[in-house]
Amino acid sequence: MSDHVDVPEDHPRHDSLLTRHRIEDGVDRGITSRQGLIAQGRGEAYDYLLGERTIPSADEAERAAAAQLLLADHPVLSVNGNVAALVPEEMVELAEVVGAELEVNLFNRTEERVAAIAEYLHEHGAGEVKGLRADGRIPGLSHERAKVDSDGIGDADVVLVPLEDGDRAEALAATGKVEIVIDLNPLSRSAQSAAIPVVDNIVRAVPNITRHARELADAPRDELEAIVADFDREAALAAAERAIRTGGDGEE
Ligand code: ATP
């Protein structure tokens, strides 16, 4: 992470401070909403409690997420204003490695912000970016918050939704799509409704899912299916809670 702000390399919370500056920069560029600053603050608090590292259960979830994305017929990675500000290149790279589409999907949707995020992803190497047509709906949500592309998230079988609002994550899971959530709060409704909850900071989670996907790229289908089947979402959520409560790595 570079960015214009000078944070001393040896500062004990170097990565956390750079992450915060990226979000501020996102707000200045019009890609992140002001509510995004609040979501960032909540995330930071949980990351602090988790020791600002990828705990073993999160690494397992990231491997299962990679396998699930490789198995999918039509995987889509959802991008909101915080995701775009924090990991634009990393999302483009993951989409390439697993053959997924990128779709801009916002809780507080404005056409300007959708276009700004799509443009920002293009600047970071993305080809086609979905989310501009918004001609489909997720059932069970009010009009603006329900919008998706009918040939994007609307048609996907597996969706990665990082840093998602709880209501929308629940509504999406209820459509029967396989939902992979990245969220630092193991108690959030988003993490609780996911088939694969990844309790880790997105700045660590996305590159690690990509690394696993590269390793698994040539694995036979039955091996990928076994990785997904062996993943225990309840155990992963419990391990993250334990890590927060005990300060350990969450393992029993
Ligand atoms: P819920 O209803 O599920 O409790 P919410 O609708 O209140 O969630 P938001 O306030 O929109 O959710 O917050 C988004 C979530 O993203 C929070 O749970 C927060 O912990 C998480 N989050 C924020 N920043 C990051 C990050 N960098 N990496 C991973 N998760 C993050």
PDB file of C-alpha atoms and ligand atoms in Angstrom:
ATOM      1  CA  MET A   1       0.000   0.000   0.000  1.00  0.00           C
ATOM      2  CA  SER A   2       1.544   3.318  -0.953  1.00  0.00           C
ATOM      3  CA  ASP A   3      -0.620   6.388  -1.210  1.00  0.00           C
ATOM      4  CA  HIS A   4       0.161   9.995  -0.743  1.00  0.00           C
ATOM      5  CA  VAL A   5       0.121   9.940   3.033  1.00  0.00           C
ATOM      6  CA  ASP A   6       3.392   9.488   4.839  1.00  0.00           C
ATOM      7  CA  VAL A   7       3.045   6.815   7.488  1.00  0.00           C
ATOM      8  CA  PRO A   8       6.386   5.696   8.978  1.00  0.00           C
ATOM      9  CA  GLU A   9       7.090   2.049   8.011  1.00  0.00           C
ATOM     10  CA  ASP A  10       7.963   1.235  11.612  1.00  0.00           C
ATOM     11  CA  HIS A  11       4.726   2.603  13.027  1.00  0.00           C
ATOM     12  CA  PRO A  12       3.139  -0.306  14.951  1.00  0.00           C
ATOM     13  CA  ARG A  13      -0.218   0.274  13.229  1.00  0.00           C
ATOM     14  CA  HIS A  14       1.216   1.112   9.786  1.00  0.00           C
ATOM     15  CA  ASP A  15      -1.161  -1.047   7.712  1.00  0.00           C
ATOM     16  CA  SER A  16      -4.208   0.061   9.636  1.00  0.00           C
ATOM     17  CA  LEU A  17      -3.359   3.757   9.150  1.00  0.00           C
ATOM     18  CA  LEU A  18      -2.751   3.319   5.414  1.00  0.00           C
ATOM     19  CA  THR A  19      -6.071   1.508   5.107  1.00  0.00           C
ATOM     20  CA  ARG A  20      -7.803   4.431   6.817  1.00  0.00           C
ATOM     21  CA  HIS A  21      -6.151   6.900   4.417  1.00  0.00           C
ATOM     22  CA  ARG A  22      -7.310   4.842   1.436  1.00  0.00           C
ATOM     23  CA  ILE A  23     -10.905   5.166   2.608  1.00  0.00           C
ATOM     24  CA  GLU A  24     -10.493   8.934   3.124  1.00  0.00           C
ATOM     25  CA  ASP A  25      -9.068   9.152  -0.368  1.00  0.00           C
ATOM     26  CA  GLY A  26     -12.048   7.139  -1.663  1.00  0.00           C
ATOM     27  CA  VAL A  27     -14.444   9.659  -0.134  1.00  0.00           C
ATOM     28  CA  ASP A  28     -12.479  12.537  -1.721  1.00  0.00           C
ATOM     29  CA  ARG A  29     -12.673  10.813  -5.130  1.00  0.00           C
ATOM     30  CA  GLY A  30     -16.430  10.259  -4.832  1.00  0.00           C
ATOM     31  CA  ILE A  31     -16.197   6.460  -4.844  1.00  0.00           C
ATOM     32  CA  THR A  32     -16.767   5.850  -1.124  1.00  0.00           C
ATOM     33  CA  SER A  33     -19.805   7.192   0.739  1.00  0.00           C
ATOM     34  CA  ARG A  34     -19.504   8.987   4.063  1.00  0.00           C
ATOM     35  CA  GLN A  35     -21.234   6.016   5.689  1.00  0.00           C
ATOM     36  CA  GLY A  36     -18.258   4.051   4.380  1.00  0.00           C
ATOM     37  CA  LEU A  37     -16.121   5.839   6.963  1.00  0.00           C
ATOM     38  CA  ILE A  38     -18.343   4.429   9.709  1.00  0.00           C
ATOM     39  CA  ALA A  39     -18.175   0.907   8.262  1.00  0.00           C
ATOM     40  CA  GLN A  40     -14.369   1.267   8.184  1.00  0.00           C
ATOM     41  CA  GLY A  41     -14.352   2.241  11.865  1.00  0.00           C
ATOM     42  CA  ARG A  42     -16.386  -0.832  12.771  1.00  0.00           C
ATOM     43  CA  GLY A  43     -14.063  -3.015  10.747  1.00  0.00           C
ATOM     44  CA  GLU A  44     -10.956  -1.538  12.399  1.00  0.00           C
ATOM     45  CA  ALA A  45     -12.332  -2.266  15.856  1.00  0.00           C
ATOM     46  CA  TYR A  46     -12.857  -5.949  15.026  1.00  0.00           C
ATOM     47  CA  ASP A  47      -9.514  -6.196  13.272  1.00  0.00           C
ATOM     48  CA  TYR A  48      -7.817  -4.798  16.383  1.00  0.00           C
ATOM     49  CA  LEU A  49      -9.560  -7.429  18.511  1.00  0.00           C
ATOM     50  CA  LEU A  50      -8.521 -10.179  16.087  1.00  0.00           C
ATOM     51  CA  GLY A  51      -4.883  -9.064  16.311  1.00  0.00           C
ATOM     52  CA  GLU A  52      -4.798  -7.604  12.767  1.00  0.00           C
ATOM     53  CA  ARG A  53      -3.860 -10.978  11.260  1.00  0.00           C
ATOM     54  CA  THR A  54      -5.442 -13.814   9.332  1.00  0.00           C
ATOM     55  CA  ILE A  55      -6.412 -16.432  11.908  1.00  0.00           C
ATOM     56  CA  PRO A  56      -6.215 -20.121  10.808  1.00  0.00           C
ATOM     57  CA  SER A  57     -10.007 -20.501  10.453  1.00  0.00           C
ATOM     58  CA  ALA A  58     -10.091 -17.443   8.145  1.00  0.00           C
ATOM     59  CA  ASP A  59      -7.351 -18.963   5.999  1.00  0.00           C
ATOM     60  CA  GLU A  60      -9.455 -22.139   5.700  1.00  0.00           C
ATOM     61  CA  ALA A  61     -12.484 -20.044   4.728  1.00  0.00           C
ATOM     62  CA  GLU A  62     -10.372 -18.268   2.099  1.00  0.00           C
ATOM     63  CA  ARG A  63      -9.315 -21.631   0.647  1.00  0.00           C
ATOM     64  CA  ALA A  64     -12.946 -22.803   0.580  1.00  0.00           C
ATOM     65  CA  ALA A  65     -13.931 -19.502  -1.067  1.00  0.00           C
ATOM     66  CA  ALA A  66     -11.285 -20.035  -3.758  1.00  0.00           C
ATOM     67  CA  ALA A  67     -12.509 -23.592  -4.403  1.00  0.00           C
ATOM     68  CA  GLN A  68     -16.149 -22.446  -4.514  1.00  0.00           C
ATOM     69  CA  LEU A  69     -15.375 -19.662  -6.991  1.00  0.00           C
ATOM     70  CA  LEU A  70     -13.413 -22.082  -9.224  1.00  0.00           C
ATOM     71  CA  LEU A  71     -16.344 -24.537  -9.176  1.00  0.00           C
ATOM     72  CA  ALA A  72     -18.937 -21.881 -10.072  1.00  0.00           C
ATOM     73  CA  ASP A  73     -20.639 -21.662 -13.471  1.00  0.00           C
ATOM     74  CA  HIS A  74     -21.158 -17.917 -13.163  1.00  0.00           C
ATOM     75  CA  PRO A  75     -19.264 -16.312 -10.281  1.00  0.00           C
ATOM     76  CA  VAL A  76     -19.649 -12.575  -9.639  1.00  0.00           C
ATOM     77  CA  LEU A  77     -17.595 -10.369  -7.301  1.00  0.00           C
ATOM     78  CA  SER A  78     -19.623  -7.506  -5.861  1.00  0.00           C
ATOM     79  CA  VAL A  79     -17.786  -4.185  -5.401  1.00  0.00           C
ATOM     80  CA  ASN A  80     -18.936  -1.310  -3.196  1.00  0.00           C
ATOM     81  CA  GLY A  81     -17.274   2.004  -2.341  1.00  0.00           C
ATOM     82  CA  ASN A  82     -15.121   0.647   0.480  1.00  0.00           C
ATOM     83  CA  VAL A  83     -14.022  -2.383  -1.535  1.00  0.00           C
ATOM     84  CA  ALA A  84     -13.050  -0.188  -4.506  1.00  0.00           C
ATOM     85  CA  ALA A  85     -11.075   2.199  -2.300  1.00  0.00           C
ATOM     86  CA  LEU A  86      -9.209  -0.575  -0.466  1.00  0.00           C
ATOM     87  CA  VAL A  87      -8.484  -3.338  -3.010  1.00  0.00           C
ATOM     88  CA  PRO A  88      -9.208  -2.278  -6.620  1.00  0.00           C
ATOM     89  CA  GLU A  89      -6.285  -4.091  -8.253  1.00  0.00           C
ATOM     90  CA  GLU A  90      -6.676  -7.109  -6.004  1.00  0.00           C
ATOM     91  CA  MET A  91     -10.365  -7.524  -6.970  1.00  0.00           C
ATOM     92  CA  VAL A  92      -9.496  -7.290 -10.672  1.00  0.00           C
ATOM     93  CA  GLU A  93      -6.792  -9.918 -10.191  1.00  0.00           C
ATOM     94  CA  LEU A  94      -9.089 -12.297  -8.287  1.00  0.00           C
ATOM     95  CA  ALA A  95     -11.755 -11.928 -10.984  1.00  0.00           C
ATOM     96  CA  GLU A  96      -9.172 -12.902 -13.618  1.00  0.00           C
ATOM     97  CA  VAL A  97      -7.813 -15.885 -11.726  1.00  0.00           C
ATOM     98  CA  VAL A  98     -11.242 -17.468 -11.013  1.00  0.00           C
ATOM     99  CA  GLY A  99     -12.958 -16.284 -14.217  1.00  0.00           C
ATOM    100  CA  ALA A 100     -15.498 -14.090 -12.392  1.00  0.00           C
ATOM    101  CA  GLU A 101     -17.280 -10.906 -13.377  1.00  0.00           C
ATOM    102  CA  LEU A 102     -17.062  -7.662 -11.382  1.00  0.00           C
ATOM    103  CA  GLU A 103     -20.284  -5.846 -10.526  1.00  0.00           C
ATOM    104  CA  VAL A 104     -20.618  -2.499  -8.762  1.00  0.00           C
ATOM    105  CA  ASN A 105     -23.365  -2.863  -6.188  1.00  0.00           C
ATOM    106  CA  LEU A 106     -24.080  -0.069  -3.715  1.00  0.00           C
ATOM    107  CA  PHE A 107     -26.195   0.237  -0.599  1.00  0.00           C
ATOM    108  CA  ASN A 108     -26.631   3.971  -1.191  1.00  0.00           C
ATOM    109  CA  ARG A 109     -26.820   3.853  -4.962  1.00  0.00           C
ATOM    110  CA  THR A 110     -26.220   6.952  -7.066  1.00  0.00           C
ATOM    111  CA  GLU A 111     -25.492   6.772 -10.792  1.00  0.00           C
ATOM    112  CA  GLU A 112     -22.454   9.063 -10.285  1.00  0.00           C
ATOM    113  CA  ARG A 113     -20.883   6.811  -7.695  1.00  0.00           C
ATOM    114  CA  VAL A 114     -21.540   3.634  -9.735  1.00  0.00           C
ATOM    115  CA  ALA A 115     -19.854   5.259 -12.749  1.00  0.00           C
ATOM    116  CA  ALA A 116     -16.932   6.569 -10.662  1.00  0.00           C
ATOM    117  CA  ILE A 117     -16.288   3.115  -9.194  1.00  0.00           C
ATOM    118  CA  ALA A 118     -16.521   1.412 -12.594  1.00  0.00           C
ATOM    119  CA  GLU A 119     -14.040   3.956 -13.969  1.00  0.00           C
ATOM    120  CA  TYR A 120     -11.706   3.419 -11.001  1.00  0.00           C
ATOM    121  CA  LEU A 121     -11.789  -0.366 -11.610  1.00  0.00           C
ATOM    122  CA  HIS A 122     -11.003   0.220 -15.310  1.00  0.00           C
ATOM    123  CA  GLU A 123      -8.011   2.339 -14.255  1.00  0.00           C
ATOM    124  CA  HIS A 124      -6.858  -0.667 -12.238  1.00  0.00           C
ATOM    125  CA  GLY A 125      -7.047  -3.064 -15.157  1.00  0.00           C
ATOM    126  CA  ALA A 126     -10.668  -4.247 -15.212  1.00  0.00           C
ATOM    127  CA  GLY A 127     -12.311  -5.171 -18.510  1.00  0.00           C
ATOM    128  CA  GLU A 128     -16.098  -5.181 -18.443  1.00  0.00           C
ATOM    129  CA  VAL A 129     -17.662  -3.936 -15.205  1.00  0.00           C
ATOM    130  CA  LYS A 130     -21.327  -4.673 -14.501  1.00  0.00           C
ATOM    131  CA  GLY A 131     -23.765  -2.780 -12.294  1.00  0.00           C
ATOM    132  CA  LEU A 132     -24.542   0.169 -14.555  1.00  0.00           C
ATOM    133  CA  ARG A 133     -27.708  -1.304 -16.127  1.00  0.00           C
ATOM    134  CA  ALA A 134     -29.294  -2.363 -12.841  1.00  0.00           C
ATOM    135  CA  ASP A 135     -32.226  -3.983 -14.661  1.00  0.00           C
ATOM    136  CA  GLY A 136     -32.718  -6.812 -12.138  1.00  0.00           C
ATOM    137  CA  ARG A 137     -33.949  -6.967  -8.535  1.00  0.00           C
ATOM    138  CA  ILE A 138     -33.130  -9.019  -5.424  1.00  0.00           C
ATOM    139  CA  PRO A 139     -36.530 -10.028  -4.005  1.00  0.00           C
ATOM    140  CA  GLY A 140     -37.387  -8.804  -0.510  1.00  0.00           C
ATOM    141  CA  LEU A 141     -35.610  -5.444  -0.625  1.00  0.00           C
ATOM    142  CA  SER A 142     -36.922  -1.955  -1.283  1.00  0.00           C
ATOM    143  CA  HIS A 143     -36.495  -0.641  -4.814  1.00  0.00           C
ATOM    144  CA  GLU A 144     -33.138   1.215  -4.789  1.00  0.00           C
ATOM    145  CA  ARG A 145     -31.381  -1.256  -2.525  1.00  0.00           C
ATOM    146  CA  ALA A 146     -32.564  -4.239  -4.582  1.00  0.00           C
ATOM    147  CA  LYS A 147     -30.982  -3.260  -7.892  1.00  0.00           C
ATOM    148  CA  VAL A 148     -28.561  -5.636  -9.653  1.00  0.00           C
ATOM    149  CA  ASP A 149     -27.716  -6.447 -13.261  1.00  0.00           C
ATOM    150  CA  SER A 150     -29.980  -9.278 -14.452  1.00  0.00           C
ATOM    151  CA  ASP A 151     -27.082 -10.871 -16.361  1.00  0.00           C
ATOM    152  CA  GLY A 152     -24.626 -10.199 -13.496  1.00  0.00           C
ATOM    153  CA  ILE A 153     -25.491 -10.877  -9.849  1.00  0.00           C
ATOM    154  CA  GLY A 154     -29.062 -11.651 -11.013  1.00  0.00           C
ATOM    155  CA  ASP A 155     -27.810 -14.650 -12.994  1.00  0.00           C
ATOM    156  CA  ALA A 156     -24.863 -15.680 -10.772  1.00  0.00           C
ATOM    157  CA  ASP A 157     -24.675 -18.999  -8.934  1.00  0.00           C
ATOM    158  CA  VAL A 158     -21.857 -17.875  -6.607  1.00  0.00           C
ATOM    159  CA  VAL A 159     -21.470 -14.288  -5.357  1.00  0.00           C
ATOM    160  CA  LEU A 160     -18.646 -12.786  -3.302  1.00  0.00           C
ATOM    161  CA  VAL A 161     -20.037  -9.902  -1.251  1.00  0.00           C
ATOM    162  CA  PRO A 162     -17.415  -8.136   0.833  1.00  0.00           C
ATOM    163  CA  LEU A 163     -18.380  -5.621   3.558  1.00  0.00           C
ATOM    164  CA  GLU A 164     -22.077  -5.983   2.861  1.00  0.00           C
ATOM    165  CA  ASP A 165     -25.016  -4.593   4.787  1.00  0.00           C
ATOM    166  CA  GLY A 166     -26.818  -7.296   6.786  1.00  0.00           C
ATOM    167  CA  ASP A 167     -30.251  -6.902   5.187  1.00  0.00           C
ATOM    168  CA  ARG A 168     -28.924  -7.191   1.684  1.00  0.00           C
ATOM    169  CA  ALA A 169     -26.676 -10.143   2.505  1.00  0.00           C
ATOM    170  CA  GLU A 170     -29.676 -11.973   3.995  1.00  0.00           C
ATOM    171  CA  ALA A 171     -31.899 -11.195   1.004  1.00  0.00           C
ATOM    172  CA  LEU A 172     -29.224 -12.367  -1.426  1.00  0.00           C
ATOM    173  CA  ALA A 173     -28.657 -15.609   0.508  1.00  0.00           C
ATOM    174  CA  ALA A 174     -32.438 -16.222   0.428  1.00  0.00           C
ATOM    175  CA  THR A 175     -32.343 -16.312  -3.396  1.00  0.00           C
ATOM    176  CA  GLY A 176     -30.452 -19.614  -3.157  1.00  0.00           C
ATOM    177  CA  LYS A 177     -27.182 -18.276  -4.568  1.00  0.00           C
ATOM    178  CA  VAL A 178     -24.056 -19.437  -2.787  1.00  0.00           C
ATOM    179  CA  GLU A 179     -22.895 -16.406  -0.847  1.00  0.00           C
ATOM    180  CA  ILE A 180     -19.290 -15.798   0.219  1.00  0.00           C
ATOM    181  CA  VAL A 181     -19.026 -12.860   2.647  1.00  0.00           C
ATOM    182  CA  ILE A 182     -15.899 -11.036   3.803  1.00  0.00           C
ATOM    183  CA  ASP A 183     -16.632  -9.285   7.102  1.00  0.00           C
ATOM    184  CA  LEU A 184     -14.477  -8.721  10.189  1.00  0.00           C
ATOM    185  CA  ASN A 185     -17.478  -8.998  12.505  1.00  0.00           C
ATOM    186  CA  PRO A 186     -18.360 -12.682  13.039  1.00  0.00           C
ATOM    187  CA  LEU A 187     -21.653 -11.630  14.682  1.00  0.00           C
ATOM    188  CA  SER A 188     -22.856  -9.467  11.784  1.00  0.00           C
ATOM    189  CA  ARG A 189     -25.908 -10.716   9.918  1.00  0.00           C
ATOM    190  CA  SER A 190     -23.819 -10.732   6.740  1.00  0.00           C
ATOM    191  CA  ALA A 191     -21.291 -13.176   8.176  1.00  0.00           C
ATOM    192  CA  GLN A 192     -24.083 -15.183   9.807  1.00  0.00           C
ATOM    193  CA  SER A 193     -26.045 -15.578   6.554  1.00  0.00           C
ATOM    194  CA  ALA A 194     -23.074 -16.598   4.371  1.00  0.00           C
ATOM    195  CA  ALA A 195     -22.401 -20.108   3.128  1.00  0.00           C
ATOM    196  CA  ILE A 196     -18.714 -19.180   3.483  1.00  0.00           C
ATOM    197  CA  PRO A 197     -18.066 -16.382   6.001  1.00  0.00           C
ATOM    198  CA  VAL A 198     -14.514 -15.025   5.740  1.00  0.00           C
ATOM    199  CA  VAL A 199     -13.766 -13.205   9.001  1.00  0.00           C
ATOM    200  CA  ASP A 200     -10.697 -11.236   7.941  1.00  0.00           C
ATOM    201  CA  ASN A 201      -9.731  -7.788   6.713  1.00  0.00           C
ATOM    202  CA  ILE A 202     -10.454  -7.469   3.004  1.00  0.00           C
ATOM    203  CA  VAL A 203      -6.920  -6.162   2.422  1.00  0.00           C
ATOM    204  CA  ARG A 204      -5.580  -9.554   3.553  1.00  0.00           C
ATOM    205  CA  ALA A 205      -8.522 -11.747   2.490  1.00  0.00           C
ATOM    206  CA  VAL A 206      -8.693 -10.979  -1.230  1.00  0.00           C
ATOM    207  CA  PRO A 207      -4.973 -11.554  -2.012  1.00  0.00           C
ATOM    208  CA  ASN A 208      -5.118 -14.754   0.044  1.00  0.00           C
ATOM    209  CA  ILE A 209      -8.196 -16.069  -1.816  1.00  0.00           C
ATOM    210  CA  THR A 210      -6.323 -15.330  -5.062  1.00  0.00           C
ATOM    211  CA  ARG A 211      -3.219 -17.173  -3.825  1.00  0.00           C
ATOM    212  CA  HIS A 212      -5.330 -20.236  -2.936  1.00  0.00           C
ATOM    213  CA  ALA A 213      -7.142 -20.033  -6.294  1.00  0.00           C
ATOM    214  CA  ARG A 214      -3.806 -20.071  -8.143  1.00  0.00           C
ATOM    215  CA  GLU A 215      -2.708 -23.118  -6.167  1.00  0.00           C
ATOM    216  CA  LEU A 216      -6.012 -24.901  -6.844  1.00  0.00           C
ATOM    217  CA  ALA A 217      -6.388 -23.854 -10.481  1.00  0.00           C
ATOM    218  CA  ASP A 218      -5.479 -27.302 -11.842  1.00  0.00           C
ATOM    219  CA  ALA A 219      -7.077 -29.353  -9.071  1.00  0.00           C
ATOM    220  CA  PRO A 220      -9.716 -31.890 -10.152  1.00  0.00           C
ATOM    221  CA  ARG A 221     -13.372 -31.007  -9.472  1.00  0.00           C
ATOM    222  CA  ASP A 222     -13.787 -33.656  -6.800  1.00  0.00           C
ATOM    223  CA  GLU A 223     -10.878 -32.190  -4.824  1.00  0.00           C
ATOM    224  CA  LEU A 224     -12.454 -28.700  -5.013  1.00  0.00           C
ATOM    225  CA  GLU A 225     -15.830 -30.147  -4.010  1.00  0.00           C
ATOM    226  CA  ALA A 226     -14.241 -31.880  -1.024  1.00  0.00           C
ATOM    227  CA  ILE A 227     -12.645 -28.602   0.152  1.00  0.00           C
ATOM    228  CA  VAL A 228     -16.047 -26.882   0.024  1.00  0.00           C
ATOM    229  CA  ALA A 229     -17.853 -29.817   1.682  1.00  0.00           C
ATOM    230  CA  ASP A 230     -15.294 -30.030   4.501  1.00  0.00           C
ATOM    231  CA  PHE A 231     -15.591 -26.340   5.309  1.00  0.00           C
ATOM    232  CA  ASP A 232     -17.657 -25.861   8.476  1.00  0.00           C
ATOM    233  CA  ARG A 233     -19.188 -22.375   8.616  1.00  0.00           C
ATOM    234  CA  GLU A 234     -20.393 -22.688  12.217  1.00  0.00           C
ATOM    235  CA  ALA A 235     -16.935 -23.774  13.359  1.00  0.00           C
ATOM    236  CA  ALA A 236     -15.306 -20.881  11.482  1.00  0.00           C
ATOM    237  CA  LEU A 237     -17.649 -18.321  13.075  1.00  0.00           C
ATOM    238  CA  ALA A 238     -17.090 -19.859  16.516  1.00  0.00           C
ATOM    239  CA  ALA A 239     -13.297 -19.807  16.046  1.00  0.00           C
ATOM    240  CA  ALA A 240     -13.379 -16.097  15.151  1.00  0.00           C
ATOM    241  CA  GLU A 241     -15.481 -15.324  18.232  1.00  0.00           C
ATOM    242  CA  ARG A 242     -13.072 -17.331  20.372  1.00  0.00           C
ATOM    243  CA  ALA A 243     -10.093 -15.434  18.929  1.00  0.00           C
ATOM    244  CA  ILE A 244     -11.753 -12.141  19.852  1.00  0.00           C
ATOM    245  CA  ARG A 245     -12.623 -13.270  23.367  1.00  0.00           C
ATOM    246  CA  THR A 246      -9.336 -14.961  24.251  1.00  0.00           C
ATOM    247  CA  GLY A 247      -6.822 -12.987  22.182  1.00  0.00           C
ATOM    248  CA  GLY A 248      -5.522 -16.317  20.824  1.00  0.00           C
ATOM    249  CA  ASP A 249      -5.749 -17.661  17.281  1.00  0.00           C
ATOM    250  CA  GLY A 250      -9.236 -19.106  17.836  1.00  0.00           C
ATOM    251  CA  GLU A 251      -8.151 -22.770  17.645  1.00  0.00           C
ATOM    252  CA  GLU A 252      -9.465 -25.098  20.375  1.00  0.00           C
TER     253      GLU A 252
HETATM  254  P1  ATP B   1     -25.106  -6.063  10.059  1.00  0.00           P
HETATM  255  O1  ATP B   1     -26.511  -5.589   9.848  1.00  0.00           O
HETATM  256  O2  ATP B   1     -24.768  -7.329   9.345  1.00  0.00           O
HETATM  257  O3  ATP B   1     -24.645  -6.094  11.490  1.00  0.00           O
HETATM  258  P2  ATP B   1     -24.376  -3.564   8.915  1.00  0.00           P
HETATM  259  O4  ATP B   1     -25.473  -3.513   7.945  1.00  0.00           O
HETATM  260  O5  ATP B   1     -24.478  -2.710  10.121  1.00  0.00           O
HETATM  261  O6  ATP B   1     -24.153  -5.055   9.308  1.00  0.00           O
HETATM  262  P3  ATP B   1     -22.187  -1.972   7.903  1.00  0.00           P
HETATM  263  O7  ATP B   1     -22.172  -0.975   8.991  1.00  0.00           O
HETATM  264  O8  ATP B   1     -22.564  -1.548   6.550  1.00  0.00           O
HETATM  265  O9  ATP B   1     -22.991  -3.325   8.219  1.00  0.00           O
HETATM  266  O10 ATP B   1     -20.698  -2.514   7.968  1.00  0.00           O
HETATM  267  C1  ATP B   1     -20.124  -3.307   7.099  1.00  0.00           C
HETATM  268  C2  ATP B   1     -19.382  -4.443   7.763  1.00  0.00           C
HETATM  269  O11 ATP B   1     -18.110  -4.483   7.140  1.00  0.00           O
HETATM  270  C3  ATP B   1     -19.114  -4.342   9.293  1.00  0.00           C
HETATM  271  O12 ATP B   1     -19.544  -5.535   9.909  1.00  0.00           O
HETATM  272  C4  ATP B   1     -17.583  -4.218   9.413  1.00  0.00           C
HETATM  273  O13 ATP B   1     -17.070  -4.976  10.485  1.00  0.00           O
HETATM  274  C5  ATP B   1     -17.102  -4.777   8.097  1.00  0.00           C
HETATM  275  N1  ATP B   1     -15.859  -4.181   7.607  1.00  0.00           N
HETATM  276  C6  ATP B   1     -15.525  -2.877   7.530  1.00  0.00           C
HETATM  277  N2  ATP B   1     -14.295  -2.705   7.029  1.00  0.00           N
HETATM  278  C7  ATP B   1     -13.820  -3.944   6.732  1.00  0.00           C
HETATM  279  C8  ATP B   1     -12.622  -4.432   6.158  1.00  0.00           C
HETATM  280  N3  ATP B   1     -11.635  -3.627   5.801  1.00  0.00           N
HETATM  281  N4  ATP B   1     -12.504  -5.762   5.985  1.00  0.00           N
HETATM  282  C9  ATP B   1     -13.494  -6.613   6.353  1.00  0.00           C
HETATM  283  N5  ATP B   1     -14.661  -6.210   6.915  1.00  0.00           N
HETATM  284  C10 ATP B   1     -14.825  -4.900   7.111  1.00  0.00           C
END
